[in-house]
Short mmCIF file of C-alpha atoms in Angstrom, two decimals:
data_model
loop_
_atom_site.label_atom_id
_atom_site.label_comp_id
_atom_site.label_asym_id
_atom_site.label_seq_id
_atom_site.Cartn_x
_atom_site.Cartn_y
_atom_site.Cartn_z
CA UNK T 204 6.96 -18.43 12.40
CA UNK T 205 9.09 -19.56 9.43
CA UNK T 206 9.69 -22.20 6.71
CA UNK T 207 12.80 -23.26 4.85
CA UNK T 208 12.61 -21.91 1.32
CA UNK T 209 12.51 -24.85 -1.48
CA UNK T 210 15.28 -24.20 -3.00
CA UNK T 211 15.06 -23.74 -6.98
CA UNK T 212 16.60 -26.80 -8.22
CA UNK T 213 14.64 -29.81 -8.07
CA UNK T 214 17.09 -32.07 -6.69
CA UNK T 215 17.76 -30.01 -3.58
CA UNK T 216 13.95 -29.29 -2.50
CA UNK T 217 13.23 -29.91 0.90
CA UNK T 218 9.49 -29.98 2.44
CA UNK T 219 8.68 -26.81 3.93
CA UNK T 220 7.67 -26.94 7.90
CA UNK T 221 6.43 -24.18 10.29
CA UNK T 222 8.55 -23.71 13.35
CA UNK T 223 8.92 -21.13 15.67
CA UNK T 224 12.73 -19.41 16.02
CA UNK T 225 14.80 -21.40 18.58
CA UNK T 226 17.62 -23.79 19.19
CA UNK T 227 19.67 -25.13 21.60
CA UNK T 228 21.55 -23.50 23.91
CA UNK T 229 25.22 -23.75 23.13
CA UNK T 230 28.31 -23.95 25.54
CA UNK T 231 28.83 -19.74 24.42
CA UNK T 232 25.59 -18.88 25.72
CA UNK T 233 24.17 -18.70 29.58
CA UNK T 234 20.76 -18.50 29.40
CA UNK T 235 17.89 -19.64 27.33
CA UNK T 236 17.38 -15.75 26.38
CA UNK T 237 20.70 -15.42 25.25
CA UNK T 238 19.77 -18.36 22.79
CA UNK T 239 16.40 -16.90 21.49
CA UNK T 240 18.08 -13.51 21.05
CA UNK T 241 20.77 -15.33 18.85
CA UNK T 242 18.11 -17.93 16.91
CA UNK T 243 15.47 -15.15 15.96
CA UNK T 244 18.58 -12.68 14.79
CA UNK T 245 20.09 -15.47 12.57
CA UNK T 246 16.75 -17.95 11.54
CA UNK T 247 14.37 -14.97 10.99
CA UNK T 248 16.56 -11.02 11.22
CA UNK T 249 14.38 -10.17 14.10
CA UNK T 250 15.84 -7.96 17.04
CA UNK T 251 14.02 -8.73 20.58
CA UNK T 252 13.93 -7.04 23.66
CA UNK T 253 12.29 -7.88 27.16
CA UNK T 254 12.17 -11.95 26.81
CA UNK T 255 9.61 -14.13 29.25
CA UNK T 256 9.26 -17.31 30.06
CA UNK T 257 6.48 -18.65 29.35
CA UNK T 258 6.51 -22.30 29.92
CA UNK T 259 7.79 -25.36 29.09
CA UNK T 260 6.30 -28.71 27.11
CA UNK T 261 7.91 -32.08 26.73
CA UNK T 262 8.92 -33.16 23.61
CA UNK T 263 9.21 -36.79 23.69
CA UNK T 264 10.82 -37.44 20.16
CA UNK T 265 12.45 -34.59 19.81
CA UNK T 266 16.13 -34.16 18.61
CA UNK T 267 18.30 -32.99 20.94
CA UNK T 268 22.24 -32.16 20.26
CA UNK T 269 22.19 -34.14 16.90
CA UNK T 270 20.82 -37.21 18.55
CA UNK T 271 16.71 -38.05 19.08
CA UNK T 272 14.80 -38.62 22.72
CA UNK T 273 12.73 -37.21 25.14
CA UNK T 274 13.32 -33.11 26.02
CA UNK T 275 11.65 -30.08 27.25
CA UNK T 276 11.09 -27.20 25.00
CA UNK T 277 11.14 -23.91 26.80
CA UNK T 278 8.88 -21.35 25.35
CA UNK T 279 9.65 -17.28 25.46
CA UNK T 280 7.82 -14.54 24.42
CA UNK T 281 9.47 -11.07 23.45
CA UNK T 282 9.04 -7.47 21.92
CA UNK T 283 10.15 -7.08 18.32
CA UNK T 284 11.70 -4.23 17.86
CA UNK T 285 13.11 -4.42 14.54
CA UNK T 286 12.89 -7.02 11.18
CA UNK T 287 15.68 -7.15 9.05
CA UNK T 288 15.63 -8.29 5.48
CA UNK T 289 15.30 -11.82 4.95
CA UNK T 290 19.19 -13.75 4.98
CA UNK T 291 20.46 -16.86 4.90
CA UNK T 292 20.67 -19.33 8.23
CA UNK T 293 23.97 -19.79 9.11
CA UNK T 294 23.52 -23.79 10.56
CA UNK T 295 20.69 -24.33 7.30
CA UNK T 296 22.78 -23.06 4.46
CA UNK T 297 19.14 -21.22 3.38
CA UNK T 298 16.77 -18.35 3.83
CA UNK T 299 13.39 -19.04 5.84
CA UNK T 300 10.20 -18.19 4.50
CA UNK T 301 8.69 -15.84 7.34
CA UNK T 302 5.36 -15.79 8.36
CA UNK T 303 3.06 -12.95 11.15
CA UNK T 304 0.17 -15.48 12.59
CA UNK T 305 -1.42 -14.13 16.28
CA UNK T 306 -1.19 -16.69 19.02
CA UNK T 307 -3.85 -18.50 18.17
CA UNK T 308 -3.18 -18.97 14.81
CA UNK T 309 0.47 -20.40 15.63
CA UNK T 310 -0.92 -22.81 18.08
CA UNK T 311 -3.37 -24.02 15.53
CA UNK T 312 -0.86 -24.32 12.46
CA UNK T 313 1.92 -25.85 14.97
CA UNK T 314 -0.57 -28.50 16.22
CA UNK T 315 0.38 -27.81 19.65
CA UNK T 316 -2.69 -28.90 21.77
CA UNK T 317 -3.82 -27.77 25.27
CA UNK T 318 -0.83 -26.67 26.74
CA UNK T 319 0.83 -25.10 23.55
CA UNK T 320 -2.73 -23.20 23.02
CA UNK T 321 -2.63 -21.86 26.80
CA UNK T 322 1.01 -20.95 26.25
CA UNK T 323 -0.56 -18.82 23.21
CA UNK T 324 -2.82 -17.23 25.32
CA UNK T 325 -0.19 -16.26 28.05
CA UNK T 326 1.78 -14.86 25.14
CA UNK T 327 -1.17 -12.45 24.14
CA UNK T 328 -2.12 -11.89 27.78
CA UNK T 329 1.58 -11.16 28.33
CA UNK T 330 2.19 -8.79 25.17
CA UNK T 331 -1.12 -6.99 26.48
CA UNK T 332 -0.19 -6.23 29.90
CA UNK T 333 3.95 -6.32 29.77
CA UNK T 334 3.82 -4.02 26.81
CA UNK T 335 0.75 -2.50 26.36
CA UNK T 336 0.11 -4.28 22.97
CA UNK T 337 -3.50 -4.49 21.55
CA UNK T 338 -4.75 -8.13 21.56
CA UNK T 339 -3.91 -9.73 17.94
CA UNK T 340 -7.32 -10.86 15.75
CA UNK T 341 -7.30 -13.19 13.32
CA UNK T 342 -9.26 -11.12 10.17
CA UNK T 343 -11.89 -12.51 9.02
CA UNK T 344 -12.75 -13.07 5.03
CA UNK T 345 -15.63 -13.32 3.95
CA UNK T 346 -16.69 -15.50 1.31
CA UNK T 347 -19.51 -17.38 -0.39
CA UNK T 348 -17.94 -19.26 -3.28
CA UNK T 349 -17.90 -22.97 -3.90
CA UNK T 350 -15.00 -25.21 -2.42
CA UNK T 351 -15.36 -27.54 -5.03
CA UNK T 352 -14.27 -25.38 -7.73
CA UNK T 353 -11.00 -24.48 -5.97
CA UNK T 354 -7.71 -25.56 -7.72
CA UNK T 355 -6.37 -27.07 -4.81
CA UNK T 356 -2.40 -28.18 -4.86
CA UNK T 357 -1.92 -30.13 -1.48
CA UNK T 358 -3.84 -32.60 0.72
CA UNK T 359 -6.73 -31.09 1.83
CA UNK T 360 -10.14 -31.19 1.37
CA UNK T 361 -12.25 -28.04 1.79
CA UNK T 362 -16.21 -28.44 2.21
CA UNK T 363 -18.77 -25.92 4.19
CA UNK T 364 -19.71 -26.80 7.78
CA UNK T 365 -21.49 -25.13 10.77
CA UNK T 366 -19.88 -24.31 13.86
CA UNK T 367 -22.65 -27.08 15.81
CA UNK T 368 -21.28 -29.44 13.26
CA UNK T 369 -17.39 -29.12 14.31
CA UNK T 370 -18.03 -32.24 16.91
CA UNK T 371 -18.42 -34.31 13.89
CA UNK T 372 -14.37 -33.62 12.46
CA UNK T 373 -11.41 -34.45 13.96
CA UNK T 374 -9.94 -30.51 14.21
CA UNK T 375 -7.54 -28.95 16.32
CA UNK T 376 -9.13 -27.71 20.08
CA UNK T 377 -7.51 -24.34 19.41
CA UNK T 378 -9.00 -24.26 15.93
CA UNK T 379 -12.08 -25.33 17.09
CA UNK T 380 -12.41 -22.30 19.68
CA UNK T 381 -11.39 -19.72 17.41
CA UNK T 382 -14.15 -20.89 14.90
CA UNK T 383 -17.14 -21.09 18.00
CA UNK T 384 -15.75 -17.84 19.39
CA UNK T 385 -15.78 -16.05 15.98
CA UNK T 386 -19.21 -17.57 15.18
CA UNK T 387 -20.38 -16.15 18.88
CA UNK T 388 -19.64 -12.37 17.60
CA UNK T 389 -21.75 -13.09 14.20
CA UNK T 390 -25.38 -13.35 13.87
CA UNK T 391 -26.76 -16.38 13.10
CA UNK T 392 -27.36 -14.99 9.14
CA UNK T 393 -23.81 -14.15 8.90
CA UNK T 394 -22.32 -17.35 10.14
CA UNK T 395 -24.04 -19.75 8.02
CA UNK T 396 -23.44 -19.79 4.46
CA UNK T 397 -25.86 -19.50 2.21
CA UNK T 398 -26.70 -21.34 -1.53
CA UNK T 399 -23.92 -20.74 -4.45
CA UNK T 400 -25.83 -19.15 -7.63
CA UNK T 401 -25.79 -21.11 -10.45
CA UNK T 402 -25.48 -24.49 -9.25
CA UNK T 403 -27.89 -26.38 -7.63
CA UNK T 404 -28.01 -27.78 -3.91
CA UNK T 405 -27.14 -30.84 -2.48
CA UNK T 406 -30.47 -33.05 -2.39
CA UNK T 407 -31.27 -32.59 2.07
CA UNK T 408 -29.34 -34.95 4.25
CA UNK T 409 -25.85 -35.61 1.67
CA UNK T 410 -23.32 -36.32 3.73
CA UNK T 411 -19.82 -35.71 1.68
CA UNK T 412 -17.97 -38.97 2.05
CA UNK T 413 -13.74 -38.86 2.58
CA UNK T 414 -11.82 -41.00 -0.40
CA UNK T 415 -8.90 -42.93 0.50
CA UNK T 416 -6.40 -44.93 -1.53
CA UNK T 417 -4.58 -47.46 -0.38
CA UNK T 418 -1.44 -49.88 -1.75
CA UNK T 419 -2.37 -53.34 -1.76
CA UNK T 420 1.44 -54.55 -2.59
CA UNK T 421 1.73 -57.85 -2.33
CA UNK T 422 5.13 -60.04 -2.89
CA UNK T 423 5.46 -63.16 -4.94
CA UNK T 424 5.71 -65.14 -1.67
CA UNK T 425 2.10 -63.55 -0.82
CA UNK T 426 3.44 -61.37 2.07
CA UNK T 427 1.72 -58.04 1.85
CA UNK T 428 3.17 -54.27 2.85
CA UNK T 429 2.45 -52.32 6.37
CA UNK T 430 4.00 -49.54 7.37
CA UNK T 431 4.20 -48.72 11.08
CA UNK T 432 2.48 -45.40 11.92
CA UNK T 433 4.30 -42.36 13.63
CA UNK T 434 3.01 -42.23 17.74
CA UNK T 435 2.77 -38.99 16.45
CA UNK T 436 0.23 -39.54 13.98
CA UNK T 437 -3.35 -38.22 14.75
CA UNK T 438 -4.78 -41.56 12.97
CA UNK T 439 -4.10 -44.84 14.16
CA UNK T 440 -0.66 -43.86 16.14
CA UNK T 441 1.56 -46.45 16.55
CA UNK T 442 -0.54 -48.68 14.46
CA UNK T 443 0.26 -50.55 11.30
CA UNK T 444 -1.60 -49.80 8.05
CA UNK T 445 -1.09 -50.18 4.28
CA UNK T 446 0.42 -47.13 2.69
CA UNK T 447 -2.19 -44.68 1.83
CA UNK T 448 -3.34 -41.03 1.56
CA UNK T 449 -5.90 -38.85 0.43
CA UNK T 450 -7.15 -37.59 -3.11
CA UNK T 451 -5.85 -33.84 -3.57
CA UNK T 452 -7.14 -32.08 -6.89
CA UNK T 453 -5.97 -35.65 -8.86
CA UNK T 454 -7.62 -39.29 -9.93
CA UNK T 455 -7.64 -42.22 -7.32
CA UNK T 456 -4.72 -43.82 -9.51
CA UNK T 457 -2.81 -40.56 -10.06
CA UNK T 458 -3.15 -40.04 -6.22
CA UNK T 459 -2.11 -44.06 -5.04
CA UNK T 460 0.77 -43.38 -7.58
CA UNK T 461 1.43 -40.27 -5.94
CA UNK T 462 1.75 -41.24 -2.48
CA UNK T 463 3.77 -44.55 -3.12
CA UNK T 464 6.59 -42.31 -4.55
CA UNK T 465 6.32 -40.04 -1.67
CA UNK T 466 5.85 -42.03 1.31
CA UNK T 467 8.08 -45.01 0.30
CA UNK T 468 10.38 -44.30 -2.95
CA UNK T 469 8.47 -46.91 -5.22
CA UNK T 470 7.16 -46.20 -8.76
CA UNK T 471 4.17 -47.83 -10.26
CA UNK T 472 2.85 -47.23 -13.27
CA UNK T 473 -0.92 -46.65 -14.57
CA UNK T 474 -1.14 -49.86 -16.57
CA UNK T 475 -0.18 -52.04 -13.78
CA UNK T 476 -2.60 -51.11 -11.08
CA UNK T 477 -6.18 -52.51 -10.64
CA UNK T 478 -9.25 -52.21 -8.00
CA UNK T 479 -8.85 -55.24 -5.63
CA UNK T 480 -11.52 -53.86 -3.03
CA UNK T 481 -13.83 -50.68 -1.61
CA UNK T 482 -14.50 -50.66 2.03
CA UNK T 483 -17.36 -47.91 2.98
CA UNK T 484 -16.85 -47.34 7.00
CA UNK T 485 -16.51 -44.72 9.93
CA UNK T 486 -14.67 -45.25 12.96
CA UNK T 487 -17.48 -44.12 15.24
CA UNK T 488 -20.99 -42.88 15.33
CA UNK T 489 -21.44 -39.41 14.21
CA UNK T 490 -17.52 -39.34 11.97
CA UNK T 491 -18.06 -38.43 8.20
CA UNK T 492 -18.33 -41.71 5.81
CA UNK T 493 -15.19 -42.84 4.38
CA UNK T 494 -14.44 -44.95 1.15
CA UNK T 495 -11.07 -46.78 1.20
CA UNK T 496 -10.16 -47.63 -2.12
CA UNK T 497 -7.88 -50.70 -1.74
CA UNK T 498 -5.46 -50.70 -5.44
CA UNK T 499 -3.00 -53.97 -6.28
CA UNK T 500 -0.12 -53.42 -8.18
CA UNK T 501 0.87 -56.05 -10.12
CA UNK T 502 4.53 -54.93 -10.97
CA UNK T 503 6.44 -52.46 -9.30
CA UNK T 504 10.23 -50.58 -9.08
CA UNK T 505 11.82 -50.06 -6.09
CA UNK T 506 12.47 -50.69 -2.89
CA UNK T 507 10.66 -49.44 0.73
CA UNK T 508 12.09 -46.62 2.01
CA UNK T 509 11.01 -44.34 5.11
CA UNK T 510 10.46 -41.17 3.17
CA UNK T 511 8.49 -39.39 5.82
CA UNK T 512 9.88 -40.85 8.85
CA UNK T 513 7.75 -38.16 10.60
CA UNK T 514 4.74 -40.21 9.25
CA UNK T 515 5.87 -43.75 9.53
CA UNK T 516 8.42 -45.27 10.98
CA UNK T 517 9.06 -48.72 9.42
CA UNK T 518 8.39 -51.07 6.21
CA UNK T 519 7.27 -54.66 6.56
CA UNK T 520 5.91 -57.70 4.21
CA UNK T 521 4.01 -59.68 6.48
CA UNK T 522 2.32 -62.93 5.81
CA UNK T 523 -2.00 -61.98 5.60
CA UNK T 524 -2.14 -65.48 7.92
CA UNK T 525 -0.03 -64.05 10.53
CA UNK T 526 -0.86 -59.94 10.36
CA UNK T 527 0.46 -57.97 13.60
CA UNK T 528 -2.49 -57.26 16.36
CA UNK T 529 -2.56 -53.46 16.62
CA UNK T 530 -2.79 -53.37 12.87
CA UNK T 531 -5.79 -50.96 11.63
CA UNK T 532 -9.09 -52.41 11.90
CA UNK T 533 -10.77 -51.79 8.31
CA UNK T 534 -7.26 -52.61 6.90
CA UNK T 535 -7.10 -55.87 8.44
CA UNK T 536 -11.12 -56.65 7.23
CA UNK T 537 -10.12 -55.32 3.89
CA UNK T 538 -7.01 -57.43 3.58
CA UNK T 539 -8.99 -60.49 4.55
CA UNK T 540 -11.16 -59.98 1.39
CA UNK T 541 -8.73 -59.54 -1.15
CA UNK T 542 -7.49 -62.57 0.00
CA UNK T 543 -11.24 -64.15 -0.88
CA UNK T 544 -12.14 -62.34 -3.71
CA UNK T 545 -14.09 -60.03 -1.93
CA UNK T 546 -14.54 -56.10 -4.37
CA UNK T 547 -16.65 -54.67 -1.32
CA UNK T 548 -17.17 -54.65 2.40
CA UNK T 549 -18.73 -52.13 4.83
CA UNK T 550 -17.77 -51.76 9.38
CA UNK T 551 -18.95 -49.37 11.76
CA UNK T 552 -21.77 -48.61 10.30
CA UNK T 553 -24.93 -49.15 12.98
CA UNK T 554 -26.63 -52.06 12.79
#
């Protein structure tokens, strides 16, 4: 796999993504091999031998001879026979980051679902008889420390669970099997985590609860922000919501401030943002807790602008008396509040 490198300057960053080499084929080449040979020499210095196709999957956003719409991505796997030193991409302008994951792994990181996992699979089933390559294993590290004290610098959330406990998350199916069929190979002692020294445990039956922020910006003429979701999006696709995100090693505020310069392009500062409402809910039975922190901001710079278009795909100030149907349902519940003077509410809990 590989990753543009963020380039040293500030101003010309870009937000790394995994990918696998590939392209299009051009009017110079005659067959999809010809392409991947091409691609993997110039996007990661590999040299290939023996490609095979392994499959295809439709992609129906996907961008397509500089324009966007439905394709099909054809998937090869081949024999590396020799890395070269890292160089520059001759369409990018810059080097890519290069990364060795086994099958599984890729399908995992790449989000790819059923059909990209069993393409995985045929890829290591193919190496293994084609080539007479030893299956790939993801190693295992061991460790017994405490998430919590991690210094964590991007959106995630680490916390210990079982591997009977994986129903309860929403987690990639590939993921999911590698972590039951590691767990399989272990004794029950070795799977399961035991205390941390030196700190005491969680009283029996805590639950660790996910915190969300969310913009509550609302225009002098009372018409309040949504943001259409991706279709992509594995919350609420296609759905509209208020801008929001998740704490990463920061403050609620620090984090709502955070995410409104990321995900839209506007500033707010400390001073002008208050509490306007918690909502405590799950979306189902069994799905961890969640606290939605709903944060007004009284004054504001800048405009709306689809920052991560791969995240959301428009801006809108609607009027709270006329909000759009498909529009999240805690969001909508929440909104109504605010709008009485409501600080807390609580849905989907059992009755």
């Amino acid at each position: 796999m590989a990753s543009p490198v963020p380039s040293p300057d500030p101003s010309q960053r870009v937000r790394a993504c995994r990918m696998l080499p590939g392209g299009t084929v051009e009017t110079t080449e005659a067959t999809p091999e010809d392409t991947l040979h091409c691609e993997a020499a110039e996007e990661a210095q590999l040299t290939l031998t023996d490609p095979v196709r392994l499959g295809w999957v439709l992609d129906k956003p996907g961008e397509v001879h500089g324009g966007m719409g439905p394709n099909a991505r054809l998937r090869l796997a081949a024999r590396v026979t020799a890395i070269g030193p890292t160089a520059v991409d001759p369409a990018t302008g810059r080097p890519f980051a290069r990364l060795l994951a086994t099958p599984a792994q890729t399908a995992a990181l790449l989000g790819w679902g059923p059909p990209g996992a069993r393409q995985a699979r045929l890829a290591a089933d193919t190496a293994h008889k084609r080539w007479g390559l030893p299956a790939a294993r993801a190693a295992a590290i061991e460790w017994n420390g405490d998430p919590r004290e991690l210094h964590l610098t991007e959106g995630v959330m680490l916390a210990w669970f079982t591997p009977d406990n994986l129903h309860r998350l929403r987690i990639a199916e590939t993921t999911s099997d590698l972590v039951r069929r590691h767990a399989a190979s272990l004794s029950t002692a070795q799977s399961r985590p035991g205390p941390v020294e030196g700190r005491p445990a969680s009283p029996h039956g805590t639950v660790p609860n996910i915190i969300g922020v969310h913009l509550y910006l609302e225009r002098p003429d009372g018409t309040v922000l949504l943001g259409l979701r991706h279709p992509d999006s594995a919350f609420a696709p296609s759905t509209w919501h208020v801008l929001a995100g998740h704490c990463e090693q920061e403050n609620a505020i620090a984090c709502l401030i955070r995410e409104a310069r990321e995900e839209a392009g506007l500033h707010i500062e400390r001073q002008d943002v208050e509490l306007v409402h918690a909502v405590h809910h799950i979306d189902k039975a069994g799905d961890r807790p969640r606290m939605g922190l709903f944060f007004r901001a009284r004054t504001w710079s800048g405009e709306p602008v689809l920052s991560e278009p791969d995240k959301c795909t428009q801006w809108k100030f609607w009027d709270p008396a006329a909000l759009p149907e498909d529009l999240v349902p805690y969001t909508r519940l929440a909104i109504a509040k605010i709008q009485n003077g409501e600080l807390y509410s609580e849905t989907g809990w059992p009755a």
